[in-house]
Amino acid sequence: MEWEQICWVGEYVTLNVGAVLAAQGTVAKKEDPVCDEALSCQNNLSKDRSICLGYYGIYYIRYYKNKGPDGEKAWPKKYPFCGGVFQSPIDFHKDILQYDSNLLPLEFIGYNVPSTDHFTLTNNGHSVKMYLSPTMAIRNLPFEYAASQLHLHWGNRNKSEGSEHTIGGKHFAAELHIVHYNSEKYPDVTAAMDKADGLAVLAVLLEIGPFNPSYEKIFRHFRNVKYKDQNVQVPGFNVGELLPERLDEFYRYEGSLTTPPCYPSVLWTVFRHPVRISQEQASSRRAHSDLADVS
Ligand SMILES: [Zn+2]
């Protein structure tokens, strides 16, 4: 498959902790100087597309157009929301961050799941997800959001740093996403995922440090879901152990699913403090990183 690099340049307006409120722009030609700037930005986040918020209100997205057989269906034509105003992930840096004293720490309901209950860890051919019970929920957002699933984004053999969000241009080893849907307005995650107020995702940045026994409660089952359609039951545990100790410092913004169809439906909470896992845990998990992800 062959990819052609093109980029999008626009202007944005921000308010409240980096939320991109409005942006408009055009696809620039590869030769344009502004494109060079976009391409040189350190925020090379995924194999298909990257985004960075530049200085002076300039908003860059670069993405790769598939020149292969599916070229006509390349982003963003196929997925009109990809490369749009609310595209995630983003880089958190001082120029776009604003302190908002109205934001409250999240409240976690039902996160401590007894070991007599189970989560299903499944490989659908695209990603490994662990399904969560909707009895788990988060509060202190505009709505109550019930848990749907969690998954991780890893680096690959070419790039060991696999986080989607970055802080001041810095990548982290991996990133955990815990996906929730607006259970006050929608019956399930499918109904919610394309609605503007549909999803709330918690993101935890992972960096290399000591062995992490809490994450191992998921990782040790990964070898049993190496192949498509494999499932394994994971005994219940306190999912709150996967979060950083400090829950009162986070970045909040309105964004999107990070992969197609890129619906601009996600209220993101990215915790400021990373959680550590060991190099061995990261390396062995990276072996499964060819699996793409949803959200
Ligand atoms: Zn994700």
CSV table of C-alpha atoms and ligand atoms in Angstrom, one decimal:
chain,number,residue,atom,x,y,z
A,1,MET,CA,0.0,0.0,0.0
A,2,GLU,CA,1.3,3.4,-0.9
A,3,TRP,CA,0.6,6.6,1.0
A,4,GLU,CA,0.9,10.1,-0.2
A,5,GLN,CA,1.5,12.8,2.4
A,6,ILE,CA,-0.8,15.8,2.3
A,7,CYS,CA,-1.7,18.3,5.0
A,8,TRP,CA,-4.5,20.5,6.2
A,9,VAL,CA,-3.9,24.0,7.6
A,10,GLY,CA,-6.5,26.1,9.3
A,11,GLU,CA,-7.1,28.6,12.0
A,12,TYR,CA,-8.6,27.7,15.4
A,13,VAL,CA,-10.1,29.4,18.4
A,14,THR,CA,-9.6,27.9,21.8
A,15,LEU,CA,-11.3,28.2,25.2
A,16,ASN,CA,-11.1,26.2,28.4
A,17,VAL,CA,-8.2,23.9,28.6
A,18,GLY,CA,-7.4,23.6,25.0
A,19,ALA,CA,-10.8,22.8,23.6
A,20,VAL,CA,-10.8,23.7,19.9
A,21,LEU,CA,-14.0,25.6,19.5
A,22,ALA,CA,-13.8,26.5,15.9
A,23,ALA,CA,-11.5,26.0,13.0
A,24,GLN,CA,-11.7,26.4,9.3
A,25,GLY,CA,-9.1,25.9,6.7
A,26,THR,CA,-8.1,24.3,3.5
A,27,VAL,CA,-6.0,21.4,2.3
A,28,ALA,CA,-2.6,22.9,1.4
A,29,LYS,CA,-0.3,21.5,-1.2
A,30,LYS,CA,2.5,19.4,-0.2
A,31,GLU,CA,5.0,22.0,-1.4
A,32,ASP,CA,3.5,24.9,0.7
A,33,PRO,CA,5.8,26.3,3.4
A,34,VAL,CA,3.1,26.0,6.0
A,35,CYS,CA,2.9,22.3,5.2
A,36,ASP,CA,6.6,21.9,5.9
A,37,GLU,CA,6.0,23.4,9.3
A,38,ALA,CA,3.1,21.0,9.9
A,39,LEU,CA,5.3,18.1,8.7
A,40,SER,CA,8.2,19.1,11.0
A,41,CYS,CA,6.0,19.2,14.1
A,42,GLN,CA,7.0,16.6,16.6
A,43,ASN,CA,3.5,15.3,17.0
A,44,ASN,CA,3.7,12.3,14.7
A,45,LEU,CA,1.0,10.4,16.4
A,46,SER,CA,-0.4,7.6,14.2
A,47,LYS,CA,0.6,5.9,11.0
A,48,ASP,CA,-2.3,7.5,9.1
A,49,ARG,CA,-2.6,11.0,10.4
A,50,SER,CA,-1.1,13.4,12.8
A,51,ILE,CA,-2.2,16.7,14.1
A,52,CYS,CA,-0.6,19.6,16.0
A,53,LEU,CA,-1.7,22.9,17.2
A,54,GLY,CA,0.9,25.4,16.1
A,55,TYR,CA,1.6,28.8,17.3
A,56,TYR,CA,-0.5,31.9,16.5
A,57,GLY,CA,-3.7,30.0,16.2
A,58,ILE,CA,-2.6,27.9,13.3
A,59,TYR,CA,-4.0,24.4,13.2
A,60,TYR,CA,-2.2,21.7,11.4
A,61,ILE,CA,-3.3,18.3,10.5
A,62,ARG,CA,-1.4,16.1,8.2
A,63,TYR,CA,-2.7,12.9,6.9
A,64,TYR,CA,-1.7,10.3,4.4
A,65,LYS,CA,-3.8,9.6,1.4
A,66,ASN,CA,-3.9,6.1,0.4
A,67,LYS,CA,-2.7,5.8,-3.2
A,68,GLY,CA,-3.5,2.2,-3.4
A,69,PRO,CA,-6.7,0.5,-4.6
A,70,ASP,CA,-8.7,2.3,-2.0
A,71,GLY,CA,-7.2,5.6,-2.8
A,72,GLU,CA,-10.5,7.2,-3.8
A,73,LYS,CA,-11.8,6.3,-0.4
A,74,ALA,CA,-9.0,7.9,1.5
A,75,TRP,CA,-9.5,10.0,4.6
A,76,PRO,CA,-11.1,12.5,4.9
A,77,LYS,CA,-13.4,11.9,2.0
A,78,LYS,CA,-14.5,8.5,3.3
A,79,TYR,CA,-14.6,9.8,6.8
A,80,PRO,CA,-15.6,13.5,6.6
A,81,PHE,CA,-15.0,14.0,10.3
A,82,CYS,CA,-11.3,12.8,10.0
A,83,GLY,CA,-9.2,15.9,9.8
A,84,GLY,CA,-12.1,18.0,11.0
A,85,VAL,CA,-12.4,20.6,13.6
A,86,PHE,CA,-12.5,18.4,16.7
A,87,GLN,CA,-9.9,15.8,15.6
A,88,SER,CA,-8.1,14.0,18.4
A,89,PRO,CA,-5.5,13.4,19.6
A,90,ILE,CA,-3.8,16.7,20.4
A,91,ASP,CA,-0.7,18.0,22.0
A,92,PHE,CA,-1.1,19.7,25.4
A,93,HIS,CA,1.2,22.7,25.5
A,94,LYS,CA,1.1,26.0,27.3
A,95,ASP,CA,-0.2,28.0,24.4
A,96,ILE,CA,-3.5,26.2,24.3
A,97,LEU,CA,-4.0,25.4,28.0
A,98,GLN,CA,-6.2,27.4,30.2
A,99,TYR,CA,-7.0,26.7,33.9
A,100,ASP,CA,-10.7,26.2,34.4
A,101,SER,CA,-11.7,26.4,38.1
A,102,ASN,CA,-15.1,25.0,37.3
A,103,LEU,CA,-13.8,21.5,36.4
A,104,LEU,CA,-14.3,19.0,39.2
A,105,PRO,CA,-12.4,15.7,39.7
A,106,LEU,CA,-14.3,12.8,38.4
A,107,GLU,CA,-16.3,10.5,40.7
A,108,PHE,CA,-16.0,6.8,39.9
A,109,ILE,CA,-19.0,4.5,40.5
A,110,GLY,CA,-18.7,0.7,40.6
A,111,TYR,CA,-15.0,0.7,39.5
A,112,ASN,CA,-14.1,-1.8,42.2
A,113,VAL,CA,-15.4,-5.0,40.5
A,114,PRO,CA,-15.4,-8.1,42.7
A,115,SER,CA,-13.3,-11.0,41.5
A,116,THR,CA,-16.4,-13.1,41.3
A,117,ASP,CA,-17.4,-11.0,38.3
A,118,HIS,CA,-15.6,-11.2,35.0
A,119,PHE,CA,-14.6,-8.9,32.1
A,120,THR,CA,-14.4,-10.3,28.6
A,121,LEU,CA,-11.2,-9.6,26.8
A,122,THR,CA,-11.6,-10.0,23.1
A,123,ASN,CA,-9.7,-9.7,19.8
A,124,ASN,CA,-12.0,-8.6,17.0
A,125,GLY,CA,-9.3,-8.7,14.4
A,126,HIS,CA,-8.7,-4.9,14.7
A,127,SER,CA,-8.0,-4.5,18.4
A,128,VAL,CA,-8.0,-6.1,21.7
A,129,LYS,CA,-10.6,-4.7,24.0
A,130,MET,CA,-11.8,-5.5,27.5
A,131,TYR,CA,-15.5,-5.0,27.8
A,132,LEU,CA,-16.7,-3.3,31.0
A,133,SER,CA,-20.1,-3.4,32.7
A,134,PRO,CA,-22.4,-0.4,32.4
A,135,THR,CA,-22.7,-0.5,36.2
A,136,MET,CA,-19.3,1.2,36.1
A,137,ALA,CA,-19.8,4.9,35.6
A,138,ILE,CA,-18.2,8.3,35.9
A,139,ARG,CA,-19.8,11.5,37.3
A,140,ASN,CA,-19.0,15.2,37.5
A,141,LEU,CA,-19.3,15.7,33.8
A,142,PRO,CA,-22.4,17.3,32.1
A,143,PHE,CA,-24.0,13.9,32.1
A,144,GLU,CA,-23.4,10.5,33.8
A,145,TYR,CA,-21.4,8.3,31.5
A,146,ALA,CA,-21.5,4.4,31.8
A,147,ALA,CA,-18.4,2.3,31.0
A,148,SER,CA,-18.2,0.4,27.7
A,149,GLN,CA,-14.7,-0.9,27.1
A,150,LEU,CA,-11.0,-0.2,27.6
A,151,HIS,CA,-8.1,-0.7,25.2
A,152,LEU,CA,-4.5,0.4,24.9
A,153,HIS,CA,-2.5,2.2,22.2
A,154,TRP,CA,1.1,0.9,21.8
A,155,GLY,CA,4.1,1.8,19.8
A,156,ASN,CA,5.4,-0.6,17.2
A,157,ARG,CA,8.7,-2.1,16.2
A,158,ASN,CA,9.7,1.1,14.4
A,159,LYS,CA,8.5,3.5,17.1
A,160,SER,CA,8.5,2.5,20.8
A,161,GLU,CA,6.5,5.5,22.0
A,162,GLY,CA,2.9,4.8,21.3
A,163,SER,CA,0.8,7.3,23.2
A,164,GLU,CA,-1.7,9.2,21.1
A,165,HIS,CA,-1.9,12.4,23.2
A,166,THR,CA,1.4,14.2,24.0
A,167,ILE,CA,2.3,16.8,26.6
A,168,GLY,CA,4.6,19.6,25.4
A,169,GLY,CA,5.4,17.5,22.3
A,170,LYS,CA,6.5,14.5,24.5
A,171,HIS,CA,5.2,11.1,23.7
A,172,PHE,CA,4.7,8.4,26.2
A,173,ALA,CA,5.2,4.6,25.9
A,174,ALA,CA,1.5,3.8,25.6
A,175,GLU,CA,-1.9,5.1,26.4
A,176,LEU,CA,-4.9,3.5,28.0
A,177,HIS,CA,-8.4,4.5,26.9
A,178,ILE,CA,-11.5,3.8,29.1
A,179,VAL,CA,-14.5,4.5,26.9
A,180,HIS,CA,-17.8,5.6,28.4
A,181,TYR,CA,-21.1,6.6,26.8
A,182,ASN,CA,-23.8,9.1,27.9
A,183,SER,CA,-26.2,6.7,29.6
A,184,GLU,CA,-28.6,9.5,30.5
A,185,LYS,CA,-29.4,10.1,26.8
A,186,TYR,CA,-28.5,6.9,24.9
A,187,PRO,CA,-29.2,3.2,25.4
A,188,ASP,CA,-25.7,2.0,24.5
A,189,VAL,CA,-22.4,2.9,23.1
A,190,THR,CA,-23.4,2.3,19.4
A,191,ALA,CA,-26.3,4.8,19.7
A,192,ALA,CA,-24.0,7.3,21.4
A,193,MET,CA,-20.9,7.2,19.4
A,194,ASP,CA,-21.9,9.6,16.6
A,195,LYS,CA,-23.6,12.1,18.9
A,196,ALA,CA,-21.8,15.3,20.0
A,197,ASP,CA,-22.4,14.5,23.7
A,198,GLY,CA,-22.2,10.8,23.2
A,199,LEU,CA,-18.9,9.6,24.6
A,200,ALA,CA,-16.5,10.4,27.4
A,201,VAL,CA,-13.0,8.8,27.3
A,202,LEU,CA,-10.5,8.7,30.1
A,203,ALA,CA,-6.9,8.6,28.9
A,204,VAL,CA,-4.0,7.4,31.0
A,205,LEU,CA,-0.4,8.0,29.7
A,206,LEU,CA,2.0,5.1,30.4
A,207,GLU,CA,5.7,5.5,30.9
A,208,ILE,CA,8.5,3.0,31.7
A,209,GLY,CA,9.2,2.4,35.3
A,210,PRO,CA,8.8,-0.5,37.8
A,211,PHE,CA,6.6,-3.5,37.2
A,212,ASN,CA,3.0,-2.7,37.6
A,213,PRO,CA,0.9,-5.5,39.1
A,214,SER,CA,-2.4,-3.8,38.4
A,215,TYR,CA,-1.9,-3.6,34.7
A,216,GLU,CA,-0.6,-7.2,34.7
A,217,LYS,CA,-4.1,-8.2,35.7
A,218,ILE,CA,-5.0,-7.5,32.0
A,219,PHE,CA,-1.6,-8.0,30.3
A,220,ARG,CA,-1.2,-11.6,31.5
A,221,HIS,CA,-4.3,-12.5,29.4
A,222,PHE,CA,-3.1,-11.0,26.2
A,223,ARG,CA,-1.4,-14.1,25.0
A,224,ASN,CA,-4.7,-15.9,25.0
A,225,VAL,CA,-6.2,-13.4,22.5
A,226,LYS,CA,-3.5,-13.3,20.0
A,227,TYR,CA,-5.8,-14.2,17.2
A,228,LYS,CA,-9.1,-12.8,15.8
A,229,ASP,CA,-12.2,-14.0,17.5
A,230,GLN,CA,-10.4,-15.2,20.6
A,231,ASN,CA,-12.0,-14.3,23.9
A,232,VAL,CA,-10.9,-14.8,27.5
A,233,GLN,CA,-12.5,-14.0,30.8
A,234,VAL,CA,-10.6,-11.7,33.1
A,235,PRO,CA,-11.5,-11.9,36.8
A,236,GLY,CA,-12.8,-8.7,38.2
A,237,PHE,CA,-10.5,-6.2,39.9
A,238,ASN,CA,-10.5,-2.5,40.9
A,239,VAL,CA,-10.2,-0.7,37.6
A,240,GLY,CA,-9.4,2.4,39.5
A,241,GLU,CA,-5.9,0.9,40.1
A,242,LEU,CA,-5.2,1.6,36.4
A,243,LEU,CA,-5.6,5.3,37.0
A,244,PRO,CA,-2.8,7.6,38.3
A,245,GLU,CA,-2.8,8.5,42.0
A,246,ARG,CA,-3.6,12.1,41.4
A,247,LEU,CA,-7.0,12.3,39.7
A,248,ASP,CA,-7.5,16.1,40.3
A,249,GLU,CA,-5.0,17.1,37.6
A,250,PHE,CA,-6.2,16.5,34.1
A,251,TYR,CA,-6.7,18.0,30.6
A,252,ARG,CA,-10.3,18.3,29.4
A,253,TYR,CA,-11.3,19.0,25.9
A,254,GLU,CA,-13.9,18.2,23.3
A,255,GLY,CA,-12.5,16.0,20.6
A,256,SER,CA,-13.1,13.0,18.5
A,257,LEU,CA,-12.5,9.3,18.1
A,258,THR,CA,-8.8,9.0,17.2
A,259,THR,CA,-9.5,6.5,14.4
A,260,PRO,CA,-12.1,6.4,11.6
A,261,PRO,CA,-14.9,7.2,11.6
A,262,CYS,CA,-13.4,10.0,13.8
A,263,TYR,CA,-16.8,11.2,15.1
A,264,PRO,CA,-16.5,14.4,17.0
A,265,SER,CA,-18.3,12.9,19.9
A,266,VAL,CA,-15.7,12.5,22.7
A,267,LEU,CA,-15.3,14.6,25.9
A,268,TRP,CA,-11.7,13.7,26.7
A,269,THR,CA,-10.2,13.6,30.1
A,270,VAL,CA,-6.4,13.0,29.9
A,271,PHE,CA,-4.8,12.6,33.2
A,272,ARG,CA,-1.8,14.8,33.7
A,273,HIS,CA,0.3,12.3,35.6
A,274,PRO,CA,1.4,9.2,33.9
A,275,VAL,CA,1.3,5.7,35.3
A,276,ARG,CA,4.4,3.4,35.1
A,277,ILE,CA,4.7,0.0,33.7
A,278,SER,CA,7.9,-2.0,33.3
A,279,GLN,CA,10.0,-2.2,30.1
A,280,GLU,CA,9.3,-6.0,30.1
A,281,GLN,CA,5.5,-5.3,30.3
A,282,ALA,CA,5.7,-2.8,27.5
A,283,SER,CA,7.9,-4.9,25.2
A,284,SER,CA,5.9,-8.0,25.5
A,285,ARG,CA,2.7,-6.2,24.9
A,286,ARG,CA,4.1,-4.3,21.9
A,287,ALA,CA,4.3,-7.7,20.1
A,288,HIS,CA,0.5,-7.3,19.8
A,289,SER,CA,0.6,-3.8,18.6
A,290,ASP,CA,-0.1,-4.5,15.0
A,291,LEU,CA,-3.7,-4.6,16.2
A,292,ALA,CA,-5.3,-1.2,15.5
A,293,ASP,CA,-7.7,0.5,17.8
A,294,VAL,CA,-11.1,2.1,17.9
A,295,SER,CA,-11.2,5.5,19.7
B,1,ZN,ZN,-8.3,4.5,21.9
